[in-house]
Amino acid sequence: MECKTKGSSVTSFQGRGNSVEKATVVVIGGGATGVGILRDLAMRGVDVLLLEQRDLVYGSSSRYHGLLHSGGRYAVKDAAAGKECIEENTILRKIGKHCVEATEGFFIRLPEDDKAFEEKWVEGCRKVGIPAIPISPEEAWRLEPNLTRRIQSVYRVPDAAIDGFRMAWQNVASARRYGGRVRTYTEVIGIEQSNNQVVGVTVRNFFTGEVEKIACDFVVSAAGSWAGEIAGLAGIKVHVQPDRGTLLAFNHRLSSRIINRLRPASDGDIFVPHGSITILGTTSSPAESPEDNLPSTQEVLAMMKIGEATFENLGQYRLLRAFTGTRPLYSADPSAKGRGASRNFVILDHEKDNVKGFASIVGGKFTTYRLMAEKMSDLVCRQLKVTAPCRTAEEPLVEDPSPGLLEKARHYFPAYGTELAASRLGAERLEKVVQSMEQDPEKRQLVCECENITLAEVEAAAQDSTSHCLSDVRRKTRLGMGTCQGAFCTFRSVGVADSQNLTWGQDTNKLLQEFLQGRWNGIRPILWGNTLREAELTRGIYAGMLNINGVIDNEGK
Ligand SMILES: Cc1cc2nc3c(=O)[nH]c(=O)nc-3n(C[C@H](O)[C@H](O)[C@H](O)COP(=O)(O)OP(=O)(O)OC[C@H]3O[C@@H](n4cnc5c(N)ncnc54)[C@H](O)[C@@H]3O)c2cc1C
């Protein structure tokens, strides 16, 4: 095996000084695909640096249902995609078990859904190898009492729920063990070439605006809905149409299983339970840009109406928030739009466009991120003459904590908090958090009761080199993502940051505003009933008691 060591063959980057950072491979984009490639290449011994314009999973990889597809969704229209899903579903349950909740799923047909489609679907699942087991509606109601009584047919499939935030962070934790590096808030604004060969990238710091160059031999674009823009930096046209999808989070688990409508893919036909909440999605409409991600009340109301076909009492459940993501739909045919466009992934080696050392990966699904990363890493390794094989399907993302560590942790965490923290953190980071709680009893305090996050964990997340604001801590810990949506944990976590000198050089009021604004964007389109009452309470705390002006900004939203 030939391994490229740090910057070993990076020689031709014009104008670089001694201080120029170097990597053999630069990966652009910290979504599921990018972190998967980072891990894969690092495990094969390649010197790899991932650059993300904001925080990890800023794009679609945190703005989705969180459904680890069994493949049932694609069984009729796209057998190859269905097969990839069932295979990757099996692998991710094994290597990422702390990120996956093995809920299983139902496909249900209602009277208005086409019976002929059901027959095609059953045959499709059989051909692809997706176990779809028919059960009676009575058995379905016994297992899921909230489901509509209008069900005609039901099938059990091995769908599961997957946590995008945790999956990304655990990929990074694994990559770091092999020397993989990550820089967040680092936007790529140029791809540098010499004699049609990529020699580096130009980046801009999101906070300071400072521009610098990073030398490398190969650039991988895993920029999702932004892939067209990244290709444009090298003068290449790649047609990626961002497709907008809005999702709703309910404050309850409506069912224990994932519920899919048994009909061709359409709006509002998937319910995914995660922990104590449920996500309902989604819509599909062309987005103006990848940042076109503020949900509207119209979208919320339309989805509620469609969702009531599956759960008739849907309107009685409290909505937590709405959020919107954009699907990175790639098509060689620019006229294919929305659900008509393929969900498959494509690797584009831009040597064909006369730019050597540059490739893009576009399209695909979260469920297949590991496979996408494997295929892209194969291409990179072929070109770098690295012969080490892919091992991401065998090695777990994080080690399980030992029984001894769990036992010790139980002394410090509330009731079921130990298991939650162990899944979030894995053995290595749990050990550090428990150690800190052992040494200083103050660190055992709960900062976020909804998600059972202790002061020790908030501190550990805040100290990570990729954290620059409270929302970054939220994505690593789930702080503020539970029932209160930040009403009570925001001021506590700002207090923690301030007392530990972890405010990242920012004014504490700005930290509060940034965090609450992020929460507000998802609450604003659903302001009625208990959500409205809670929003008023939050406003009372922050604007009334703490006198923080401009806590939320409605302008242009
Ligand atoms: C509404 C919706 C529901 C979905 N539901 C599911 C589901 O249930 N199951 C499933 O398997 N799939 C689902 N998907 C698809 C899935 O979310 C995406 O396919 C997947 O997350 C894409 O990951 P990615 O890493 O390719 O892109 P992203 O997660 O979008 O990552 C791209 C990253 O590149 C970064 N970037 C862009 N430009 C630059 C730059 N210049 N410099 C540095 N960084 C840059 C962005 O900030 C972003 O973080 C859904 C998608 C949507 C929109």
Coordinates of C-alpha atoms and ligand atoms in Angstrom, one line a residue:
M1 CA 0.0 0.0 0.0
E2 CA 1.3 3.5 -0.8
C3 CA 0.0 6.0 1.8
K4 CA 0.3 9.7 1.2
T5 CA 1.6 11.3 4.4
K6 CA 0.8 14.9 5.4
G7 CA 1.2 17.1 2.3
S8 CA 3.9 14.7 0.9
S9 CA 3.2 15.3 -2.7
V10 CA 1.7 18.8 -2.6
T11 CA 4.4 20.7 -4.4
S12 CA 2.9 23.0 -7.0
F13 CA 0.7 25.4 -5.2
Q14 CA 1.6 28.8 -6.5
G15 CA 2.3 31.6 -4.1
R16 CA 2.2 29.6 -0.9
G17 CA 4.3 30.6 2.1
N18 CA 5.7 28.3 4.8
S19 CA 2.5 28.6 6.8
V20 CA 0.1 27.3 4.1
E21 CA -2.0 24.4 5.4
K22 CA -1.7 21.2 3.4
A23 CA -3.6 18.0 2.9
T24 CA -3.5 15.3 0.3
V25 CA -7.2 15.4 -0.1
V26 CA -9.6 18.2 0.7
V27 CA -13.3 17.2 1.1
I28 CA -15.8 20.1 0.7
G29 CA -19.0 19.7 2.7
G30 CA -19.7 18.4 6.2
G31 CA -23.0 16.6 5.5
A32 CA -23.4 12.8 5.8
T33 CA -21.6 12.2 2.5
G34 CA -18.6 14.5 3.3
V35 CA -18.1 13.0 6.8
G36 CA -18.4 9.5 5.4
I37 CA -15.7 10.3 2.8
L38 CA -13.5 11.8 5.6
R39 CA -13.8 8.7 7.7
D40 CA -13.3 6.3 4.8
L41 CA -10.1 8.0 3.4
A42 CA -8.7 8.5 6.9
M43 CA -9.2 4.8 7.7
R44 CA -7.3 4.0 4.5
G45 CA -4.3 6.1 5.7
V46 CA -4.9 9.1 3.4
D47 CA -4.2 12.6 4.8
V48 CA -7.6 14.2 4.5
L49 CA -9.1 17.5 5.6
L50 CA -12.8 18.3 5.5
L51 CA -14.0 21.9 5.1
E52 CA -17.5 23.0 6.0
Q53 CA -18.8 26.5 5.4
R54 CA -20.8 26.5 8.7
D55 CA -21.3 23.7 11.2
L56 CA -21.4 20.1 10.4
V57 CA -24.8 18.9 9.0
Y58 CA -25.7 22.5 8.2
G59 CA -27.3 21.3 5.0
S60 CA -29.8 18.5 4.2
S61 CA -28.3 16.0 6.6
S62 CA -30.1 17.5 9.6
R63 CA -33.2 18.7 7.7
Y64 CA -34.7 15.4 6.8
H65 CA -37.1 12.7 8.2
G66 CA -34.3 10.6 9.8
L67 CA -35.7 7.5 8.1
L68 CA -33.2 4.7 7.5
H69 CA -35.0 3.3 4.5
S70 CA -35.7 -0.4 4.2
G71 CA -35.9 0.3 0.4
G72 CA -39.7 -0.2 0.4
R73 CA -40.1 3.4 -0.8
Y74 CA -38.2 2.6 -4.0
A75 CA -39.3 -1.0 -4.6
V76 CA -41.5 -0.2 -7.6
K77 CA -39.8 2.8 -9.2
D78 CA -36.2 2.1 -8.7
A79 CA -35.2 -1.5 -7.8
A80 CA -31.4 -0.6 -7.7
A81 CA -32.0 2.1 -5.1
G82 CA -34.2 -0.2 -3.1
K83 CA -31.4 -2.8 -3.1
E84 CA -28.8 -0.3 -2.0
C85 CA -31.1 0.8 0.8
I86 CA -31.8 -2.6 2.3
E87 CA -28.1 -3.4 2.1
E88 CA -26.9 -0.2 3.7
N89 CA -29.8 -0.4 6.3
T90 CA -28.3 -3.7 7.5
I91 CA -24.7 -2.2 7.6
L92 CA -25.6 1.0 9.4
R93 CA -27.6 -0.8 12.1
K94 CA -24.3 -2.7 12.8
I95 CA -21.7 0.0 12.6
G96 CA -23.8 2.9 13.9
K97 CA -26.1 1.2 16.4
H98 CA -26.0 4.2 18.8
C99 CA -27.4 6.4 16.0
V100 CA -30.2 4.0 14.9
E101 CA -33.5 3.1 16.6
A102 CA -34.7 -0.2 15.2
T103 CA -38.4 0.8 15.2
E104 CA -39.4 -1.3 12.1
G105 CA -42.0 0.2 9.7
F106 CA -45.5 -0.3 8.4
F107 CA -46.6 0.3 4.8
I108 CA -50.4 0.9 5.0
R109 CA -52.8 1.2 2.1
L110 CA -56.0 3.3 2.5
P111 CA -59.2 2.9 0.4
E112 CA -58.1 5.9 -1.8
D113 CA -54.7 4.3 -2.6
D114 CA -54.4 2.2 -5.8
K115 CA -54.7 -1.6 -5.1
A116 CA -52.8 -2.4 -8.3
F117 CA -49.8 -0.4 -6.9
E118 CA -49.9 -2.7 -3.8
E119 CA -49.4 -5.7 -6.0
K120 CA -46.5 -4.2 -7.9
W121 CA -45.0 -3.1 -4.6
V122 CA -45.2 -6.6 -3.1
E123 CA -43.5 -8.0 -6.2
G124 CA -40.9 -5.2 -6.2
C125 CA -40.0 -5.9 -2.5
R126 CA -39.7 -9.6 -3.3
K127 CA -37.4 -9.1 -6.2
V128 CA -35.1 -6.6 -4.3
G129 CA -35.0 -8.8 -1.2
I130 CA -36.9 -6.5 1.2
P131 CA -38.8 -8.5 3.8
A132 CA -42.3 -7.2 3.6
I133 CA -44.6 -9.2 5.9
P134 CA -48.3 -8.8 5.5
I135 CA -50.3 -8.5 8.8
S136 CA -54.1 -7.9 9.4
P137 CA -55.4 -4.4 10.1
E138 CA -56.5 -5.7 13.5
E139 CA -52.9 -6.7 14.3
A140 CA -51.7 -3.3 13.1
W141 CA -54.2 -1.6 15.4
R142 CA -53.2 -3.7 18.3
L143 CA -49.6 -2.7 17.7
E144 CA -50.3 0.9 16.8
P145 CA -53.7 1.9 18.4
N146 CA -53.6 5.5 17.0
L147 CA -53.7 4.5 13.3
T148 CA -56.7 5.2 11.2
R149 CA -59.4 2.5 11.2
R150 CA -59.7 2.9 7.4
I151 CA -56.6 0.7 6.7
Q152 CA -57.1 -1.9 3.9
S153 CA -53.7 -3.6 3.9
V154 CA -50.5 -3.5 6.1
Y155 CA -47.0 -4.8 5.7
R156 CA -44.1 -4.8 8.2
V157 CA -40.7 -3.8 6.8
P158 CA -37.3 -3.2 8.5
D159 CA -37.3 0.6 8.4
A160 CA -35.5 2.3 11.2
A161 CA -35.0 5.8 12.6
I162 CA -31.5 7.4 12.3
D163 CA -30.2 10.5 14.1
G164 CA -28.3 12.6 11.5
F165 CA -26.5 14.8 14.0
R166 CA -25.2 11.9 16.0
M167 CA -24.2 9.9 12.9
A168 CA -22.2 12.9 11.5
W169 CA -20.4 13.5 14.8
Q170 CA -19.6 9.8 15.3
N171 CA -18.2 9.6 11.8
V172 CA -15.9 12.5 12.7
A173 CA -14.9 11.0 16.0
S174 CA -13.9 7.8 14.1
A175 CA -12.1 9.8 11.4
R176 CA -10.1 11.8 13.9
R177 CA -8.8 8.5 15.5
Y178 CA -7.2 7.9 12.1
G179 CA -5.8 11.5 11.7
G180 CA -8.7 12.9 9.7
R181 CA -9.1 16.7 10.2
V182 CA -12.1 19.0 10.2
R183 CA -12.4 22.8 9.9
T184 CA -15.9 24.3 10.2
Y185 CA -17.0 27.8 9.3
T186 CA -14.5 27.6 6.5
E187 CA -16.1 28.3 3.1
V188 CA -14.4 27.2 -0.1
I189 CA -14.5 30.1 -2.5
G190 CA -11.9 29.0 -5.1
I191 CA -10.5 25.9 -6.6
E192 CA -6.9 26.5 -7.6
Q193 CA -5.4 24.8 -10.7
S194 CA -2.0 24.6 -12.4
N195 CA -1.8 23.1 -15.9
N196 CA -5.4 21.7 -15.5
Q197 CA -4.4 19.9 -12.3
V198 CA -6.0 20.9 -8.9
V199 CA -3.4 22.2 -6.5
G200 CA -5.4 23.6 -3.7
V201 CA -8.4 25.6 -2.6
T202 CA -9.0 29.2 -1.4
V203 CA -11.2 29.5 1.7
R204 CA -12.8 32.3 3.7
N205 CA -13.3 32.3 7.5
F206 CA -17.1 32.8 8.2
F207 CA -16.5 35.0 11.3
T208 CA -13.5 37.1 10.3
G209 CA -13.7 37.1 6.5
E210 CA -10.0 36.2 6.4
V211 CA -9.0 34.5 3.2
E212 CA -6.3 31.8 3.0
K213 CA -5.1 29.0 0.7
I214 CA -4.9 25.3 1.4
A215 CA -2.7 23.2 -0.8
C216 CA -3.8 19.7 -1.8
D217 CA -3.5 17.1 -4.5
F218 CA -7.2 16.2 -4.8
V219 CA -10.5 18.0 -4.1
V220 CA -13.8 16.1 -3.5
S221 CA -17.0 18.0 -3.7
A222 CA -19.6 16.5 -1.3
A223 CA -21.5 19.8 -1.2
G224 CA -25.0 18.4 -1.7
S225 CA -27.4 21.0 -3.0
W226 CA -24.4 23.4 -3.4
A227 CA -22.5 21.0 -5.7
G228 CA -23.3 23.0 -8.8
E229 CA -21.8 26.1 -7.3
I230 CA -18.7 24.3 -6.2
A231 CA -18.2 22.8 -9.7
G232 CA -18.7 26.3 -11.1
L233 CA -15.6 27.4 -9.1
A234 CA -13.5 25.2 -11.4
G235 CA -15.4 26.4 -14.4
I236 CA -17.5 23.2 -14.7
K237 CA -21.3 22.8 -15.2
V238 CA -23.0 20.3 -12.9
H239 CA -26.8 20.4 -12.8
V240 CA -28.1 20.0 -9.3
Q241 CA -31.6 21.2 -8.7
P242 CA -32.3 21.8 -4.9
D243 CA -35.8 20.5 -4.2
R244 CA -37.5 21.9 -1.1
G245 CA -39.1 19.6 1.5
T246 CA -40.8 20.8 4.7
L247 CA -41.2 18.6 7.8
L248 CA -43.1 18.8 11.1
A249 CA -41.9 17.7 14.5
F250 CA -44.6 16.7 17.0
N251 CA -44.1 16.7 20.7
H252 CA -45.2 13.0 21.0
R253 CA -44.6 9.6 19.6
L254 CA -47.7 9.0 17.6
S255 CA -46.7 5.5 16.9
S256 CA -43.8 3.2 17.9
R257 CA -43.2 2.3 14.2
I258 CA -42.4 4.3 11.1
I259 CA -45.7 4.6 9.1
N260 CA -45.5 4.9 5.3
R261 CA -48.4 5.2 2.9
L262 CA -48.5 2.4 0.4
R263 CA -48.8 4.5 -2.7
P264 CA -46.4 6.2 -5.2
A265 CA -44.2 8.7 -3.2
S266 CA -46.2 11.8 -2.4
D267 CA -46.5 14.7 0.2
G268 CA -47.1 14.0 3.9
D269 CA -46.9 10.3 3.7
I270 CA -44.2 9.3 6.2
F271 CA -44.3 9.5 10.0
V272 CA -41.0 8.7 11.7
P273 CA -40.8 8.4 15.6
H274 CA -37.5 9.6 17.1
G275 CA -37.1 9.3 20.9
S276 CA -40.1 11.1 22.3
I277 CA -41.1 13.0 19.2
T278 CA -42.5 12.2 15.7
I279 CA -41.4 13.7 12.4
L280 CA -44.0 14.0 9.5
G281 CA -42.8 14.7 6.0
T282 CA -42.6 16.0 3.4
T283 CA -43.4 18.3 0.6
S284 CA -41.5 18.5 -2.7
S285 CA -41.1 21.7 -4.7
P286 CA -38.2 23.4 -6.6
A287 CA -36.1 25.6 -4.2
E288 CA -34.8 28.9 -5.3
S289 CA -31.4 28.1 -3.7
P290 CA -30.0 25.6 -1.1
E291 CA -30.6 28.2 1.6
D292 CA -34.3 28.4 0.7
N293 CA -35.1 26.6 4.0
L294 CA -37.7 28.6 6.0
P295 CA -40.9 26.7 6.4
S296 CA -44.3 28.4 5.8
T297 CA -47.6 28.1 7.6
Q298 CA -49.3 27.1 4.3
E299 CA -46.9 24.1 4.0
V300 CA -47.6 23.2 7.6
L301 CA -51.4 23.3 7.2
A302 CA -51.2 21.3 3.9
M303 CA -49.2 18.6 5.5
M304 CA -51.5 18.4 8.6
K305 CA -54.4 17.9 6.3
I306 CA -52.8 15.0 4.4
G307 CA -51.3 13.5 7.6
E308 CA -54.9 13.3 9.1
A309 CA -55.6 10.4 6.7
T310 CA -53.1 8.3 8.6
F311 CA -53.7 9.6 12.2
E312 CA -57.2 11.1 12.3
N313 CA -56.5 12.8 15.6
L314 CA -53.3 14.5 14.3
G315 CA -54.7 18.0 15.0
Q316 CA -54.8 17.3 18.8
Y317 CA -51.1 16.7 19.0
R318 CA -48.8 19.6 19.9
L319 CA -46.4 20.7 17.2
L320 CA -42.8 21.4 18.3
R321 CA -41.5 23.0 15.2
A322 CA -41.4 22.9 11.4
F323 CA -38.2 22.8 9.3
T324 CA -37.2 22.6 5.7
G325 CA -34.4 21.0 3.8
T326 CA -33.4 20.8 0.2
R327 CA -32.8 17.5 -1.7
P328 CA -29.7 17.6 -3.8
L329 CA -31.3 16.2 -7.0
Y330 CA -28.9 15.6 -9.8
S331 CA -29.9 15.0 -13.3
A332 CA -28.0 14.9 -16.5
D333 CA -31.4 16.0 -17.9
P334 CA -32.1 19.5 -16.4
S335 CA -35.8 19.2 -17.2
A336 CA -36.4 16.3 -14.6
K337 CA -37.8 17.9 -11.5
G338 CA -39.1 17.1 -7.9
R339 CA -40.2 13.5 -7.5
G340 CA -39.7 12.9 -11.2
A341 CA -35.9 13.3 -10.7
S342 CA -33.7 10.4 -9.7
R343 CA -32.8 9.9 -6.0
N344 CA -29.7 7.9 -7.1
F345 CA -26.2 9.2 -6.6
V346 CA -23.6 9.9 -9.3
I347 CA -19.8 10.4 -9.1
L348 CA -18.4 12.8 -11.6
D349 CA -14.7 12.6 -12.3
H350 CA -13.9 16.0 -13.6
E351 CA -10.8 14.8 -15.4
K352 CA -13.4 14.3 -18.2
D353 CA -14.0 18.1 -18.0
N354 CA -10.2 18.7 -18.3
V355 CA -9.7 19.3 -14.6
K356 CA -7.5 16.6 -13.0
G357 CA -7.7 15.9 -9.3
F358 CA -11.3 17.0 -8.8
A359 CA -14.5 14.9 -8.5
S360 CA -18.1 15.6 -7.3
I361 CA -20.6 13.3 -5.7
V362 CA -24.2 14.3 -6.2
G363 CA -27.7 13.1 -5.4
G364 CA -28.3 10.1 -3.2
K365 CA -29.9 9.6 0.2
F366 CA -28.8 9.8 3.8
T367 CA -29.4 6.0 4.0
T368 CA -26.7 5.4 1.4
Y369 CA -24.1 7.9 2.6
R370 CA -21.6 5.2 3.6
L371 CA -21.8 3.5 0.2
M372 CA -21.5 6.8 -1.6
A373 CA -18.4 7.6 0.5
E374 CA -16.9 4.1 -0.3
K375 CA -17.4 4.6 -4.1
M376 CA -15.9 8.1 -4.0
S377 CA -13.0 7.0 -1.8
D378 CA -12.3 4.1 -4.2
L379 CA -11.9 6.7 -7.0
V380 CA -9.7 8.9 -5.0
C381 CA -7.5 6.0 -3.9
R382 CA -7.2 4.7 -7.4
Q383 CA -5.9 8.1 -8.5
L384 CA -3.5 8.4 -5.5
K385 CA -2.4 4.8 -5.9
V386 CA -3.5 3.9 -2.4
T387 CA -4.4 0.3 -2.3
A388 CA -5.9 0.0 1.2
P389 CA -9.4 -1.4 1.1
C390 CA -12.6 0.2 2.5
R391 CA -13.3 -0.9 6.1
T392 CA -16.2 1.3 6.9
A393 CA -18.8 -1.5 6.7
E394 CA -17.0 -3.5 9.3
E395 CA -15.7 -1.2 12.0
P396 CA -18.2 0.4 14.4
L397 CA -18.2 4.2 14.5
V398 CA -17.7 4.4 18.3
E399 CA -16.7 1.8 20.9
D400 CA -19.4 0.6 23.4
P401 CA -18.7 1.9 26.9
S402 CA -17.6 -0.9 29.3
P403 CA -20.1 -2.2 31.9
G404 CA -17.8 -0.6 34.6
L405 CA -18.0 2.9 33.0
L406 CA -21.7 2.6 32.6
E407 CA -22.1 1.6 36.3
K408 CA -20.0 4.6 37.3
A409 CA -22.0 6.9 35.1
R410 CA -25.2 5.8 36.7
H411 CA -24.2 7.5 39.9
Y412 CA -24.1 10.9 38.2
F413 CA -26.8 10.9 35.5
P414 CA -30.5 11.0 36.2
A415 CA -32.6 7.8 35.7
Y416 CA -32.3 7.0 32.0
G417 CA -29.8 9.7 31.3
T418 CA -26.8 7.3 31.3
E419 CA -28.1 5.3 28.3
L420 CA -28.9 8.5 26.4
A421 CA -25.4 10.0 27.1
A422 CA -23.7 6.7 26.3
S423 CA -25.4 6.6 22.9
R424 CA -24.6 10.2 22.2
L425 CA -21.0 10.1 23.3
G426 CA -19.6 6.6 22.8
A427 CA -17.0 5.2 25.2
E428 CA -14.2 7.7 24.7
R429 CA -16.1 10.9 25.2
L430 CA -18.4 9.4 27.9
E431 CA -15.3 8.6 29.9
K432 CA -14.1 12.2 29.8
V433 CA -17.6 13.5 30.8
V434 CA -17.9 11.1 33.7
Q435 CA -14.4 11.9 34.9
S436 CA -15.3 15.6 34.9
M437 CA -18.5 14.9 36.9
E438 CA -16.6 12.7 39.3
Q439 CA -14.0 15.4 40.0
D440 CA -16.5 18.3 40.3
P441 CA -20.0 17.6 41.6
E442 CA -21.2 20.9 40.1
K443 CA -20.7 19.4 36.6
R444 CA -23.5 16.9 37.3
Q445 CA -26.1 19.7 37.1
L446 CA -28.7 19.3 34.3
V447 CA -28.6 22.2 31.9
C448 CA -31.3 20.7 29.6
E449 CA -33.9 18.5 31.4
C450 CA -35.8 17.6 28.2
E451 CA -32.8 15.8 26.7
N452 CA -30.9 15.0 30.0
I453 CA -27.8 17.1 29.2
T454 CA -25.4 17.8 32.1
L455 CA -23.1 20.7 32.5
A456 CA -20.1 18.5 32.0
E457 CA -21.4 17.5 28.5
V458 CA -22.2 21.0 27.5
E459 CA -18.7 22.1 28.5
A460 CA -17.1 19.2 26.6
A461 CA -19.0 20.0 23.4
A462 CA -18.3 23.8 23.8
Q463 CA -14.6 23.1 24.1
D464 CA -14.4 21.1 20.8
S465 CA -12.4 23.0 18.2
T466 CA -15.5 23.0 15.9
S467 CA -17.8 24.8 18.3
H468 CA -18.2 28.6 17.8
C469 CA -21.7 29.3 19.2
L470 CA -24.5 27.7 21.2
S471 CA -26.2 26.2 18.1
D472 CA -23.0 24.2 17.5
V473 CA -23.3 22.8 21.1
R474 CA -26.9 22.1 20.4
R475 CA -26.1 20.0 17.3
K476 CA -23.6 18.0 19.3
T477 CA -25.7 17.4 22.4
R478 CA -29.4 18.0 21.5
L479 CA -29.5 20.9 23.9
G480 CA -32.7 22.9 23.4
M481 CA -34.2 20.4 21.0
G482 CA -36.8 18.9 23.3
T483 CA -40.1 20.0 24.6
C484 CA -39.2 23.5 25.8
Q485 CA -37.3 24.4 22.6
G486 CA -34.7 26.3 24.5
A487 CA -37.0 28.3 26.8
F488 CA -35.2 27.1 30.0
C489 CA -31.9 25.8 28.8
T490 CA -30.7 28.7 26.7
F491 CA -30.0 31.1 29.6
R492 CA -28.5 28.3 31.6
S493 CA -26.1 27.2 28.8
V494 CA -25.1 30.8 28.1
G495 CA -24.4 31.1 31.9
V496 CA -22.2 28.0 31.6
A497 CA -20.4 29.3 28.6
D498 CA -19.8 32.7 30.3
S499 CA -18.6 31.3 33.6
Q500 CA -16.2 28.9 31.9
N501 CA -14.8 31.6 29.5
L502 CA -16.2 29.7 26.5
T503 CA -18.1 32.5 24.7
W504 CA -15.8 32.2 21.7
G505 CA -15.0 35.9 21.9
Q506 CA -18.7 36.8 21.4
D507 CA -21.0 39.0 23.5
T508 CA -23.3 36.8 25.6
N509 CA -26.4 38.7 24.5
K510 CA -25.5 37.8 20.9
L511 CA -25.1 34.2 21.8
L512 CA -28.6 34.2 23.3
Q513 CA -30.0 35.9 20.2
E514 CA -28.4 33.6 17.8
F515 CA -29.6 30.5 19.6
L516 CA -33.2 31.7 20.1
Q517 CA -33.5 33.0 16.5
G518 CA -32.6 29.5 15.3
R519 CA -35.4 28.0 17.4
W520 CA -37.8 30.8 16.5
N521 CA -37.5 30.1 12.7
G522 CA -39.1 26.7 13.2
I523 CA -41.7 27.9 15.7
R524 CA -43.0 30.9 13.9
P525 CA -45.0 29.0 11.2
I526 CA -46.9 26.9 13.9
L527 CA -48.0 29.6 16.3
W528 CA -51.2 28.4 17.7
G529 CA -52.5 26.5 20.8
N530 CA -49.9 25.4 23.3
T531 CA -47.0 26.4 21.0
L532 CA -48.2 30.0 21.1
R533 CA -48.5 29.8 24.9
E534 CA -44.9 28.5 25.1
A535 CA -43.6 31.1 22.7
E536 CA -45.2 33.8 24.9
L537 CA -43.5 32.3 28.0
T538 CA -40.1 32.3 26.2
R539 CA -40.7 35.9 25.1
G540 CA -41.6 36.8 28.7
I541 CA -38.3 35.2 30.0
Y542 CA -36.0 36.7 27.5
A543 CA -37.5 40.0 26.5
G544 CA -39.4 40.7 29.7
M545 CA -37.2 39.4 32.6
L546 CA -33.8 39.5 31.0
N547 CA -34.4 42.6 28.9
I548 CA -32.8 41.2 25.8
N549 CA -33.9 43.3 22.9
G550 CA -34.4 41.8 19.4
V551 CA -34.5 38.2 20.7
I552 CA -36.4 37.3 17.6
D553 CA -36.3 38.9 14.2
N554 CA -39.4 38.6 12.0
E555 CA -38.0 40.8 9.2
G556 CA -38.1 39.1 5.8
K557 CA -39.2 35.8 7.4
Ligands
LIG1 C1 -37.1 17.0 3.3 C2 -36.1 15.9 3.1 C3 -36.3 14.7 3.7 C4 -35.4 13.6 3.5 N1 -35.6 12.4 4.1 C5 -34.7 11.5 4.0 C6 -34.8 10.3 4.8 O1 -35.7 10.1 5.6 N2 -33.9 9.3 4.6 C7 -32.8 9.4 3.7 O2 -32.1 8.5 3.6 N3 -32.7 10.6 3.0 C8 -33.5 11.6 3.2 N4 -33.3 12.8 2.5 C9 -32.2 13.0 1.7 C10 -30.9 13.3 2.5 O3 -31.3 14.2 3.5 C11 -29.8 13.9 1.6 O4 -29.7 13.1 0.5 C12 -28.5 13.9 2.4 O5 -28.6 14.4 3.7 C13 -27.5 14.7 1.6 O6 -26.3 14.7 2.3 P1 -25.0 15.4 1.7 O7 -23.9 15.3 2.6 O8 -24.8 15.0 0.3 O9 -25.5 17.0 1.6 P2 -25.6 18.1 2.8 O10 -26.1 17.4 4.0 O11 -26.5 19.1 2.2 O12 -24.1 18.6 2.9 C14 -23.5 19.4 2.1 C15 -22.7 20.4 2.9 O13 -21.8 21.1 2.0 C16 -21.6 22.4 2.7 N5 -21.1 23.4 1.7 C17 -21.7 23.9 0.6 N6 -21.0 24.8 0.0 C18 -19.8 24.8 0.7 C19 -18.6 25.6 0.5 N7 -18.5 26.5 -0.5 N8 -17.6 25.4 1.4 C20 -17.7 24.5 2.4 N9 -18.8 23.8 2.6 C21 -19.8 23.9 1.8 C22 -23.0 22.7 3.2 O14 -22.9 23.7 4.2 C23 -23.5 21.4 3.7 O15 -23.3 21.2 5.1 C24 -34.3 13.8 2.7 C25 -34.0 15.1 2.1 C26 -34.9 16.1 2.4 C27 -34.6 17.5 1.8

